[in-house]
Coordinates of C-alpha atoms in Angstrom, one line a residue:
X1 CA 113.1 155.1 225.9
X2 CA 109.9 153.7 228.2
X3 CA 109.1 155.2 231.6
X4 CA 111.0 152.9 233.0
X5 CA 114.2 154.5 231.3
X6 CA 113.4 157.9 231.5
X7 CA 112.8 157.8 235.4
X8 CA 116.6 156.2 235.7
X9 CA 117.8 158.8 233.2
X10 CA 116.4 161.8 235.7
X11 CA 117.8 160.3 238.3
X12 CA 121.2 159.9 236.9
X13 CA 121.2 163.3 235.4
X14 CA 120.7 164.6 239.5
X15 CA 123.3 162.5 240.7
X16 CA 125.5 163.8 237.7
X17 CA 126.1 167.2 240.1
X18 CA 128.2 165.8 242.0
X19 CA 132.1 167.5 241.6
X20 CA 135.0 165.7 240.0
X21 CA 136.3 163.8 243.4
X22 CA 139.5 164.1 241.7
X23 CA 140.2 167.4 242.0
X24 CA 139.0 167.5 245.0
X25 CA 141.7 168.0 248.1
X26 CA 141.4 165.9 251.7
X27 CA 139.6 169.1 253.5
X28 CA 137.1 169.8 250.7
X29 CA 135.9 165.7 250.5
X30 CA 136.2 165.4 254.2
X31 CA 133.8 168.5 254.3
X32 CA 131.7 167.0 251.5
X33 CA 131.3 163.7 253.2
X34 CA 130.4 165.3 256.3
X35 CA 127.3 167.4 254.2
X36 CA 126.2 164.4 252.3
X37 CA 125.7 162.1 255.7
X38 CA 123.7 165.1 257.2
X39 CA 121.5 165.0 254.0
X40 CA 121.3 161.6 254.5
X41 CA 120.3 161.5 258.4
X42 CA 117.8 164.5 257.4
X43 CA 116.1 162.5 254.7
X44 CA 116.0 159.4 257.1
X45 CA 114.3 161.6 259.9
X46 CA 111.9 162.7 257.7
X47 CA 110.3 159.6 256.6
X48 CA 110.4 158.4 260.2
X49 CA 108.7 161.6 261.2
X50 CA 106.2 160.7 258.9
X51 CA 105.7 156.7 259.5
X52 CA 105.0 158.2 263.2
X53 CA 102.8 160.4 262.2
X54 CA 100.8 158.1 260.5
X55 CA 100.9 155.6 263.3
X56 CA 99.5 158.3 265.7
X57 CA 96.7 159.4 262.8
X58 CA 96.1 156.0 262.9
X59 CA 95.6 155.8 266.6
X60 CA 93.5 158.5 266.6
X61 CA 91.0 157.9 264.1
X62 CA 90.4 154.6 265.9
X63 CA 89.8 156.6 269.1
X64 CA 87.6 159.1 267.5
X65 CA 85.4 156.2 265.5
X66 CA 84.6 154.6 269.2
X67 CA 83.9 157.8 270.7
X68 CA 81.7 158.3 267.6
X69 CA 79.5 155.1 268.5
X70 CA 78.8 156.8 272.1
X71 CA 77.9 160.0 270.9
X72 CA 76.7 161.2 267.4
X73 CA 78.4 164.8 267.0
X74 CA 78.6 166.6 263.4
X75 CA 81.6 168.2 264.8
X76 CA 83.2 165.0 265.9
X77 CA 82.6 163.7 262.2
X78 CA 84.1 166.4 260.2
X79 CA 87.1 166.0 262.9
X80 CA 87.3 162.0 261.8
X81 CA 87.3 163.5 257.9
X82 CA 89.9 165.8 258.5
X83 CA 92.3 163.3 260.3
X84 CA 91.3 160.5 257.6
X85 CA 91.6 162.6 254.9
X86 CA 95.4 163.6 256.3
X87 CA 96.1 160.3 256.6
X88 CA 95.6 159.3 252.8
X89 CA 97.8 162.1 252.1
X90 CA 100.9 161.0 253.8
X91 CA 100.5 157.4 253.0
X92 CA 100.5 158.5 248.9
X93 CA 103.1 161.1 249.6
X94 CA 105.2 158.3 251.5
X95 CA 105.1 155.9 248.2
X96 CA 105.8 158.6 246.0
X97 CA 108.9 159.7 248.2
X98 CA 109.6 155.8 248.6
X99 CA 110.2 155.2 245.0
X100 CA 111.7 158.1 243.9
X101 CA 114.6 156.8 246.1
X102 CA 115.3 154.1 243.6
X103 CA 117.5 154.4 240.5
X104 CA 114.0 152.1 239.0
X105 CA 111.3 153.8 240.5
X106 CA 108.5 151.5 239.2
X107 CA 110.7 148.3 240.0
X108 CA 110.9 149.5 243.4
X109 CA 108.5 147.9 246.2
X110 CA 106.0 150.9 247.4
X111 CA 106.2 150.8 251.0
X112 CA 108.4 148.0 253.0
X113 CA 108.0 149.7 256.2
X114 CA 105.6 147.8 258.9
X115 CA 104.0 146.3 255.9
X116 CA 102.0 143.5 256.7
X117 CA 101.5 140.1 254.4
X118 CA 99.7 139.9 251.3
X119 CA 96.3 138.5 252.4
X120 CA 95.5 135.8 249.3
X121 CA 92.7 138.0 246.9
X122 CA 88.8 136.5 247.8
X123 CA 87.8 133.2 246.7
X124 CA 84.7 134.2 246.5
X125 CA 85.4 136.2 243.2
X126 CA 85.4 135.6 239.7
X127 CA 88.8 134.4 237.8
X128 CA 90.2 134.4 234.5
X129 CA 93.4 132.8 233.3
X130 CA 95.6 134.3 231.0
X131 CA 98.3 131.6 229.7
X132 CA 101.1 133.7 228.3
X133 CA 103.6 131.3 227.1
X134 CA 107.2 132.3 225.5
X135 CA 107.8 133.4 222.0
X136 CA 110.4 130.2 221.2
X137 CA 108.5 127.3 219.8
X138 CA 111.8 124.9 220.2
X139 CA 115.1 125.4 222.5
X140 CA 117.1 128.5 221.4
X141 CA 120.2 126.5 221.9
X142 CA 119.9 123.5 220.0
X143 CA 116.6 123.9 218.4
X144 CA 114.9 120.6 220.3
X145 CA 111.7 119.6 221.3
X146 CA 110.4 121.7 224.2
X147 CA 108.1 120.1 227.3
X148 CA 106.2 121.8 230.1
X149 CA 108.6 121.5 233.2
X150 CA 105.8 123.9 235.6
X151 CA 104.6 127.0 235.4
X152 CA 104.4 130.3 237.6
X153 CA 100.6 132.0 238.7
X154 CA 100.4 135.6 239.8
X155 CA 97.0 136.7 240.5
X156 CA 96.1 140.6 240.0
X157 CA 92.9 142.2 241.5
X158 CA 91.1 144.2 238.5
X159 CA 88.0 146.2 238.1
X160 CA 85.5 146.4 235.4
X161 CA 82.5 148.4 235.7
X162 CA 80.0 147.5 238.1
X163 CA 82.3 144.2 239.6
X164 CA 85.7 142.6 240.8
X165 CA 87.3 139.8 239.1
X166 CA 90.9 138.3 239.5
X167 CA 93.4 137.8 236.6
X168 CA 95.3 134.7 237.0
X169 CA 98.3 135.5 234.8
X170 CA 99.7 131.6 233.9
X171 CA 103.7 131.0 232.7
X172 CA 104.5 127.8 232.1
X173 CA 108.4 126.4 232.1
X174 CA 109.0 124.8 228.9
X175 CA 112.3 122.6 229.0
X176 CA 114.2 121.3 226.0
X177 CA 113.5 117.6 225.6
X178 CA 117.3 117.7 224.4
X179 CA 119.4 119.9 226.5
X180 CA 117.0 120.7 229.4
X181 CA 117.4 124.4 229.0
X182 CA 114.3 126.3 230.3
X183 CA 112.4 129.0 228.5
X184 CA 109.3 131.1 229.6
X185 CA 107.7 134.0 228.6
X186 CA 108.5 137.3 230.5
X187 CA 106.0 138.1 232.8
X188 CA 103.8 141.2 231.5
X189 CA 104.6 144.2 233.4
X190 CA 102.1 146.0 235.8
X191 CA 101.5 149.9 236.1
X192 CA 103.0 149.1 239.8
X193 CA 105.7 146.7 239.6
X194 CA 104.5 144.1 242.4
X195 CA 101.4 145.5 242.8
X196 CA 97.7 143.6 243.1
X197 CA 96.2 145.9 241.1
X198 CA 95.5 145.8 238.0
X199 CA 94.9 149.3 235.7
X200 CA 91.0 148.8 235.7
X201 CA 91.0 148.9 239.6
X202 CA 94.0 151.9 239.6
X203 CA 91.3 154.3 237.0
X204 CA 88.4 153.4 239.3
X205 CA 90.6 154.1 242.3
X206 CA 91.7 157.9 240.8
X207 CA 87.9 158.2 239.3
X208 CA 85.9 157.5 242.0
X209 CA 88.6 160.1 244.4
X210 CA 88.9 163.0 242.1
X211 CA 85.5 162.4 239.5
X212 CA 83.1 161.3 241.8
X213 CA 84.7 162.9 245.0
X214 CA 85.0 159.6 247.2
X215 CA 87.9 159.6 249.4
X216 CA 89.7 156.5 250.1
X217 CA 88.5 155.7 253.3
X218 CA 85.0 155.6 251.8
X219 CA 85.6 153.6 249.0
X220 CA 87.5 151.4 251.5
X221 CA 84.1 150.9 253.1
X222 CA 82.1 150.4 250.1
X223 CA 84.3 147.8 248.6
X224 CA 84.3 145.6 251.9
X225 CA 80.4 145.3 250.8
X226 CA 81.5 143.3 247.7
X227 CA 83.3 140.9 250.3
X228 CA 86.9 142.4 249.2
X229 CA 88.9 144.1 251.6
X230 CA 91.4 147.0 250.4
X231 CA 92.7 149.1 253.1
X232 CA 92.8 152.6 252.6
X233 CA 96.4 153.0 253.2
X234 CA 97.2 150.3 250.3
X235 CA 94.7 152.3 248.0
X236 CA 96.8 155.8 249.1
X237 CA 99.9 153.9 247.7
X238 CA 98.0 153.1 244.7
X239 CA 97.1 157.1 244.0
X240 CA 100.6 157.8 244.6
X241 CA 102.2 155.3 242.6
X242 CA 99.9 156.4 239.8
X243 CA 100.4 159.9 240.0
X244 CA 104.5 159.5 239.7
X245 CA 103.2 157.1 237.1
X246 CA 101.2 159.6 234.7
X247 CA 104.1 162.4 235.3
X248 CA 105.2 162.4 231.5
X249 CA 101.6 162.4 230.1
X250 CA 100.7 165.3 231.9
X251 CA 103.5 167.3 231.0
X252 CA 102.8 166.7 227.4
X253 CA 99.0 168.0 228.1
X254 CA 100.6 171.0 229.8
X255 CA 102.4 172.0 226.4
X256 CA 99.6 171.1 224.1
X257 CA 97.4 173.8 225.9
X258 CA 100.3 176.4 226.7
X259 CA 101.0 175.9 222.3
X260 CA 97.3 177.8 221.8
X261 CA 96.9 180.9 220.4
X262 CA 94.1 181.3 222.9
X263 CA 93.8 180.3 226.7
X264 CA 90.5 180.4 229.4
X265 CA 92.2 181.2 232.2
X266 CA 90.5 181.1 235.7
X267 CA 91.3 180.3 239.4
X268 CA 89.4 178.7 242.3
X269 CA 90.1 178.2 246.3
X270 CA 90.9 174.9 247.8
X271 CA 90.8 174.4 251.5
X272 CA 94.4 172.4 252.5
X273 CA 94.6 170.7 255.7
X274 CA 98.0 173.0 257.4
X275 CA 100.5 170.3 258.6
X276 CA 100.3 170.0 262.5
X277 CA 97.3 171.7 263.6
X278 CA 94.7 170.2 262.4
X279 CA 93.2 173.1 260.4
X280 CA 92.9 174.5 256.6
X281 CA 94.9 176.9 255.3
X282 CA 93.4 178.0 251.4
X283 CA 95.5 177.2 248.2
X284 CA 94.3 177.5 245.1
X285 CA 93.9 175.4 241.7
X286 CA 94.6 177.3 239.0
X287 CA 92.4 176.2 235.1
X288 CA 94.0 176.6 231.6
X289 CA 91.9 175.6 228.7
X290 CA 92.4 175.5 225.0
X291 CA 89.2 175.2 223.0
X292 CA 88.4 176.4 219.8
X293 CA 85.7 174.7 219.0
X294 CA 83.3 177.5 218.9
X295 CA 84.7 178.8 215.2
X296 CA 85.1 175.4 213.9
X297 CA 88.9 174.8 214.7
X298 CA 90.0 170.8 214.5
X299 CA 92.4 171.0 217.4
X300 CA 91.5 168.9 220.3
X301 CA 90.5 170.8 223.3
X302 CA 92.1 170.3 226.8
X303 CA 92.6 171.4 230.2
X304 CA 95.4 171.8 232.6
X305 CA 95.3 172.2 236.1
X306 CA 97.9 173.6 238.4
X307 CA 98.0 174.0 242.3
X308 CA 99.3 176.6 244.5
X309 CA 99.4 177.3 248.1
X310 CA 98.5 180.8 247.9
X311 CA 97.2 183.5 245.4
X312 CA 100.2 185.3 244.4
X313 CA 100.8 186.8 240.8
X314 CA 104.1 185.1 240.2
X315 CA 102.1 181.7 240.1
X316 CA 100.3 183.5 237.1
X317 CA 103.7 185.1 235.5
X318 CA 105.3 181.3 235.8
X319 CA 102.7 179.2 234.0
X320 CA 102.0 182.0 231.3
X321 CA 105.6 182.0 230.6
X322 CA 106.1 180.4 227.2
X323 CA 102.6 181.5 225.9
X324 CA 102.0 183.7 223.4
X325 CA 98.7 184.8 222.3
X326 CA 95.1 186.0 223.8
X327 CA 94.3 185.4 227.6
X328 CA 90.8 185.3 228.2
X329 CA 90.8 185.9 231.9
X330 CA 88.6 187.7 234.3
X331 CA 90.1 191.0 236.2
X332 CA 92.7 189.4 238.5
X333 CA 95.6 191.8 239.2
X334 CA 98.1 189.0 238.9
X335 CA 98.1 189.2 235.1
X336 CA 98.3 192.6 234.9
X337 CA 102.4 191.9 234.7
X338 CA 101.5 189.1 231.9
X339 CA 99.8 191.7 230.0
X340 CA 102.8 194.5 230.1
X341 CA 104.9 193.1 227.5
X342 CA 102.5 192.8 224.8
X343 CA 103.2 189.2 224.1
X344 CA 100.2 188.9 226.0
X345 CA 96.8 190.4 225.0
X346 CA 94.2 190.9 227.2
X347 CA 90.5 189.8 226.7
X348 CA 87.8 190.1 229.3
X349 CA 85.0 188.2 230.4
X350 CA 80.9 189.5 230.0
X351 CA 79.7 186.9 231.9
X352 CA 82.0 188.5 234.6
X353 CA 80.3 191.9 233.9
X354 CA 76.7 190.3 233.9
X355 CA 76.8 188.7 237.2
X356 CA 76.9 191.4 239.7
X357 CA 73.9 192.7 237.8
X358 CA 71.8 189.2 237.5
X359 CA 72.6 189.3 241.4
X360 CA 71.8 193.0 241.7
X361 CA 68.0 191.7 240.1
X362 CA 67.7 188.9 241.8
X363 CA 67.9 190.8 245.1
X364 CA 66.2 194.1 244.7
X365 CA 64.2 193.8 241.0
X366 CA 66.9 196.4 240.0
X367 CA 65.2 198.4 236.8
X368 CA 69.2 199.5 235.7
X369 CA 70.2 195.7 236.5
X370 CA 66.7 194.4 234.1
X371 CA 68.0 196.7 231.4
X372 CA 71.4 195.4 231.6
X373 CA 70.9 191.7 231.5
X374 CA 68.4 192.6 228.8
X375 CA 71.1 194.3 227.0
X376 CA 73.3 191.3 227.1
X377 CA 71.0 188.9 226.3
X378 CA 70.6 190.1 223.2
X379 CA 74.7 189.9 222.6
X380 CA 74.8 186.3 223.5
X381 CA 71.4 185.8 220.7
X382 CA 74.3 186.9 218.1
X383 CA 77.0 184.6 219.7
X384 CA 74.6 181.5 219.5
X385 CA 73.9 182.2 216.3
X386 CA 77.5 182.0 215.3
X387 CA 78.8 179.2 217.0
X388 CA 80.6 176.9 214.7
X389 CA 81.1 179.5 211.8
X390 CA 84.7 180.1 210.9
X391 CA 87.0 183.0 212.9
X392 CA 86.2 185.3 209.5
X393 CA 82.7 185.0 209.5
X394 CA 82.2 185.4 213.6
X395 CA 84.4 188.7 213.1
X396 CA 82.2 190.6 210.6
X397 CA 78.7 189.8 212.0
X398 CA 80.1 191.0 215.2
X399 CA 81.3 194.0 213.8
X400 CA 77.8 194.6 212.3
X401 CA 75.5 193.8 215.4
X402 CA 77.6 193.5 218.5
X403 CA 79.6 196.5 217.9
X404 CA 76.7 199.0 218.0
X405 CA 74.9 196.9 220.9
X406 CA 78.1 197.5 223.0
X407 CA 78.3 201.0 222.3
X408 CA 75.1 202.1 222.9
X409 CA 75.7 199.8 226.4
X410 CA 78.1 201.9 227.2
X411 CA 76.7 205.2 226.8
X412 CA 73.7 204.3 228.4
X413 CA 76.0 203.3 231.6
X414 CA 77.5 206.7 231.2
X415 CA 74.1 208.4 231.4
X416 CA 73.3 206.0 234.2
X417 CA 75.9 206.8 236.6
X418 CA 74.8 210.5 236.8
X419 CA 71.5 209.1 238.9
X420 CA 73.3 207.0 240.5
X421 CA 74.6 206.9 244.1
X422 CA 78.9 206.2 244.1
X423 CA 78.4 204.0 246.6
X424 CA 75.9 202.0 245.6
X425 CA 76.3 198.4 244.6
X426 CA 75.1 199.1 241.1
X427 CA 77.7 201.9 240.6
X428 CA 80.0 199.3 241.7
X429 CA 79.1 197.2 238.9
X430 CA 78.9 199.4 236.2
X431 CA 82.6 200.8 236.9
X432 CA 83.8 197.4 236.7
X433 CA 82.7 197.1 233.4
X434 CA 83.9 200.5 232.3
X435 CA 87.2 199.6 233.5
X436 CA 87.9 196.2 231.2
X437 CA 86.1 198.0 228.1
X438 CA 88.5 197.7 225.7
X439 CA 89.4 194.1 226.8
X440 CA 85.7 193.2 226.8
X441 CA 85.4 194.8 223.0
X442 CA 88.1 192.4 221.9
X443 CA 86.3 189.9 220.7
X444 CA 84.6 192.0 218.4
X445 CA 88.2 192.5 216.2
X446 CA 89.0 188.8 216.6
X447 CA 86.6 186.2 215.8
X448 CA 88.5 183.2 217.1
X449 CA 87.6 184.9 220.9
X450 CA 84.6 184.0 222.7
X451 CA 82.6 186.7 224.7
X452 CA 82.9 185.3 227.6
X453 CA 85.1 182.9 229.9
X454 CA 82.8 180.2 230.6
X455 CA 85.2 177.4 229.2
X456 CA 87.4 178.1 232.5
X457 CA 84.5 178.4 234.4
X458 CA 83.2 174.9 233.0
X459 CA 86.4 173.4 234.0
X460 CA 86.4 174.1 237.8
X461 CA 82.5 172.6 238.3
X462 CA 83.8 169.0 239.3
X463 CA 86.3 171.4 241.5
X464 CA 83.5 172.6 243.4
X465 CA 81.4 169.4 243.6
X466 CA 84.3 168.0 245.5
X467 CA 85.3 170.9 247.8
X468 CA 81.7 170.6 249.1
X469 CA 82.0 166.8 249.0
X470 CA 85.5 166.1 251.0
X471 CA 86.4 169.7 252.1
X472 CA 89.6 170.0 251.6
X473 CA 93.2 168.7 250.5
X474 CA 95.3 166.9 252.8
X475 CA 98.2 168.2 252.0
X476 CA 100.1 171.1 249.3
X477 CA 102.0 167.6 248.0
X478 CA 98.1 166.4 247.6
X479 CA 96.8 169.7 245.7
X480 CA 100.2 169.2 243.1
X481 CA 98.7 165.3 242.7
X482 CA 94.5 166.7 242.5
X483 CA 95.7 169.4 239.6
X484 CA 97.6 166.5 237.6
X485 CA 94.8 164.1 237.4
X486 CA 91.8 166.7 237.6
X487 CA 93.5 167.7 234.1
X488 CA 93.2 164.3 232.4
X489 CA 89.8 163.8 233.2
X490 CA 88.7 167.0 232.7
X491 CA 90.4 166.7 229.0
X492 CA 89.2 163.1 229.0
X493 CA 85.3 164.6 228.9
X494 CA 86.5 167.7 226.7
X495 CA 86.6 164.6 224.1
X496 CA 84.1 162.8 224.6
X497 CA 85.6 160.2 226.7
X498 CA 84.3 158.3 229.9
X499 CA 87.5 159.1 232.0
X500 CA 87.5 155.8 233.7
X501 CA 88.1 153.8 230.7
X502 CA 90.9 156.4 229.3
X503 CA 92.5 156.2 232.3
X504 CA 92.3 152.4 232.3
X505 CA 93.7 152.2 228.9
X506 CA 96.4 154.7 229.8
X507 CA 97.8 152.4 232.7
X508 CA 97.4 149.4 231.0
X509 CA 100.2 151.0 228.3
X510 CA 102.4 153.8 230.0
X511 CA 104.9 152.1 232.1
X512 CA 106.0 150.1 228.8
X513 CA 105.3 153.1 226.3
X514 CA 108.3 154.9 224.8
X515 CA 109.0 158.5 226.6
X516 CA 109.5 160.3 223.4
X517 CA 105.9 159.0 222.1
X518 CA 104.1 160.1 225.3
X519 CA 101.9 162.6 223.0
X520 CA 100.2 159.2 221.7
X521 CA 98.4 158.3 224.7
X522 CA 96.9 161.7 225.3
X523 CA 92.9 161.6 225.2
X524 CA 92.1 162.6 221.6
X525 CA 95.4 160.0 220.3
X526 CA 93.1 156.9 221.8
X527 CA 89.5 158.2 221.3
X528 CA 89.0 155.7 218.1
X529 CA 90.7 152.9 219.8
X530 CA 88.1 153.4 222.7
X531 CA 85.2 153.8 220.5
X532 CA 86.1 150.7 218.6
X533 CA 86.6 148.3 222.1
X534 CA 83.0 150.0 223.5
X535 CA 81.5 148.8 220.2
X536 CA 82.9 145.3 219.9
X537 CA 82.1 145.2 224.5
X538 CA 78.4 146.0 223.4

């Protein structure tokens, strides 16, 4: 079963709730009738509450950009983000709702609705031609002689690094010299069925958004400098298209991580633009990474991302479900439930318990915070020292140095806290650490542990670089779409990969690739095919 297939199975398998409209009597059809036109009309005034609203963002922004040429005003600016930023949103969200509509989803057109005409793709570019010609060398009726009778063109817009070309995909019509039956080849299929683009352009699209932090309307701008015009609205079909696409693949990332015996766990805020008002509300996306590396493991490492509008502990409690091993968290009360059962052990974080007192020094030359970070400098000396060695050998020489270095630490903050003020910030600090001790000694009893959470931490960075970059998500529906591709990049570079060409190669195969092989065309199942095209490309 392809994509294809296992999109038309889902949908069946929600139709398949319907009752048995045999046993149904008049009343209780009339009455289901009745609920399923209502469903019906609701759907229907959604997506035409939506097209308006992107005709009046639409309107808008083109106000706001000439008031912007009377008068420069930062304030005016972020307000033209905000409102472009919405307006990707809804445009991918309506191509994602738009095909999901569709027994097919990815033979189903992306948007129909005020769609203008294909403009023909720039002369001015490059063009290659691809002549794809059928696999019958004579008629498959009566075995004669077959002649070109035409030929079909369709042209896709592609990207490789750096420039644009144009794929002219050629299919000639053979007819039998004998019997005049036509063959020709099937034409190729296309990660968007009808779509220009081709999957080079569709990675650089999702790279340069979520990698690089460009949002559409930018890249919209900076492509019209190369003489080709993409609107940004076309481009937000794209993402969404591609992020229905990829659905599958990142599902089997998800259970790859969740099937560690270890997990980073960590969280971040993301400003979403709140529906209606114009302003942000915070969500959050939410880092699990598997990565044992460190003590020489062979298991690729990955990261998944979810989102969620708020901060609430049964966000944590759901995605930790079906794990079983170590969580290697900082102090957030939402795992405190994950924790209860056992299933679940706890391990803390030292670079959590070092950076109140690094900040502590850095403001006020703290003596107690010098000692500390002196203190734990000394523990991370053992760790690099150890990195790589198996889980065996990590255990016992932490045993024999660590061990002692963290008790005497925490002695010393015992005698410490008698001098100490219990309001002061320092006091503050030390408690904290005092009250994950026995968490934060874990690692000492289990050498496949690290001492810290950084490899959480590592994964939000390109998080951060793009909150301060484009401020916020446009939507919750947006966030959901951010998490999913944020975690094949992010796994993409946990391996060594450039994402844009994994992501290329991935769109290139998926819509044809069985469902139930999915697991091939995760990052570390293509690295050597990669490496081998890079070599023979240089």
């Amino acid at each position: 079963m392809n994509l294809v297939a296992w999109h038309t199975a889902r949908k069946m398998s929600e139709r398949a709730a319907l009752p048995d409209f045999d046993t149904l009597n008049h009343e209780a059809l009339k009455a289901l009738i009745v609920a399923q036109h209502a469903q019906i009309l609701s759907k229907d005034e959604q997506l035409a509450s939506r097209d308006e609203e992107i005709e009046r963002l639409k309107l808008l922004i083109a106000k706001l950009r000439r008031m912007e040429f009377g008068r420069k005003s930062e304030k005016l600016n972020r307000q033209i983000e905000q409102l472009e930023l919405r307006l990707d949103e809804l445009e991918a969200i309506r191509a994602e709702k738009m095909a999901s509509t569709f027994a097919t989803p990815m033979a189903a057109p992306v948007n129909q609705t005020a769609k203008r005409a294909r403009q023909p793709l720039p002369a001015h570019l490059p063009r290659e031609t691809r002549k794809v010609l059928p696999k019958q060398e004579a008629c498959p009726d009566c075995g004669g002689k077959l002649k070109q009778l035409g030929e079909d063109v369709s042209e896709t817009l592609e990207y490789v690094p750096e420039h644009f070309k144009v794929i002219r995909q050629v299919r000639p019509k053979l007819a039998c010299a004998c019997c005049d039956k036509i063959v020709q080849a099937q034409a190729a299929s296309r990660p968007i069925a009808r779509g220009m683009a081709g999957p080079g352009l569709l990675a650089h699209v999702l790279v340069s958004k979520y990698c690089d932090h460009l949002p559409l309307y930018r890249q919209s701008e900076i492509y019209a400098r190369e003489g080709v015009e993409l609107d940004r609205s076309t481009m937000a079909e794209w993402v969404g298209g591609c992020s229905r696409l990829l659905e599958p693949l990142v599902e089997a990332l998800r259970r790859h991580v969740m099937n560690a015996e270890k997990l980073h766990a960590d969280d971040t805020p993301v400003p979403v633009l709140a529906p209606g008002n114009g302003k942000t509300k915070t969500g959050r996306l939410w880092t699990y990474v598997r990565d044992d590396r460190p003590w020489g493991d062979q298991s690729p490492p990955a990261v998944w991302f979810a989102y969620t509008p708020d901060r609430k502990g049964e966000h944590a409690i759901a995605y930790i479900g079906e794990f079983t091993g170590t969580l290697q968290a900082d102090g957030y009360a939402g795992y405190e439930a994950v924790y209860k059962g056992g299933r679940v052990k706890e391990a803390a974080c030292m670079a959590h318990v070092r950076r109140p007192f690094y900040e502590l020094y850095e403001a006020h030359k703290s003596a107690v915070a010098k000692e500390t970070l002196e203190r734990i400098a000394a523990l991370y000396a053992i760790e690099e020292e150890i990195r790589g060695r198996s889980a065996e050998e990590r255990r016992e020489v932490r045993n024999a140095r660590s061990r002692p270095l963290l008790e005497s630490l925490k002695q010393w903050f015992e005698e410490t806290l008698g001098k100490l003020s219990r309001k002061s910030d320092t006091t503050k600090a030390i408690r904290y650490a005092q009250g994950c001790w026995d968490a934060l000694m874990r690692f000492c009893d289990d050498g496949h542990l690290e001492i810290d959470n950084n490899a959480a931490e590592r994964s939000l960075r390109t998080v951060v670089l793009g909150r301060k970059n484009y401020l916020f998500c446009g939507s919750d529906t947006g966030g959901d779409r951010a998490a999913a591709i944020y975690g094949l990049i992010g796994t993409a570079k946990l391996n060594g990969l450039n994402p844009e060409a994994y992501l290329r190669e991935v769109l290139s195969r998926i819509a044809d690739h069985p469902i139930n092989r999915i697991e091939e065309l995760l990052p570390w199942n293509l690295a050597a095919e990669l490496a081998a095209k890079s070599s023979r490309a240089a």
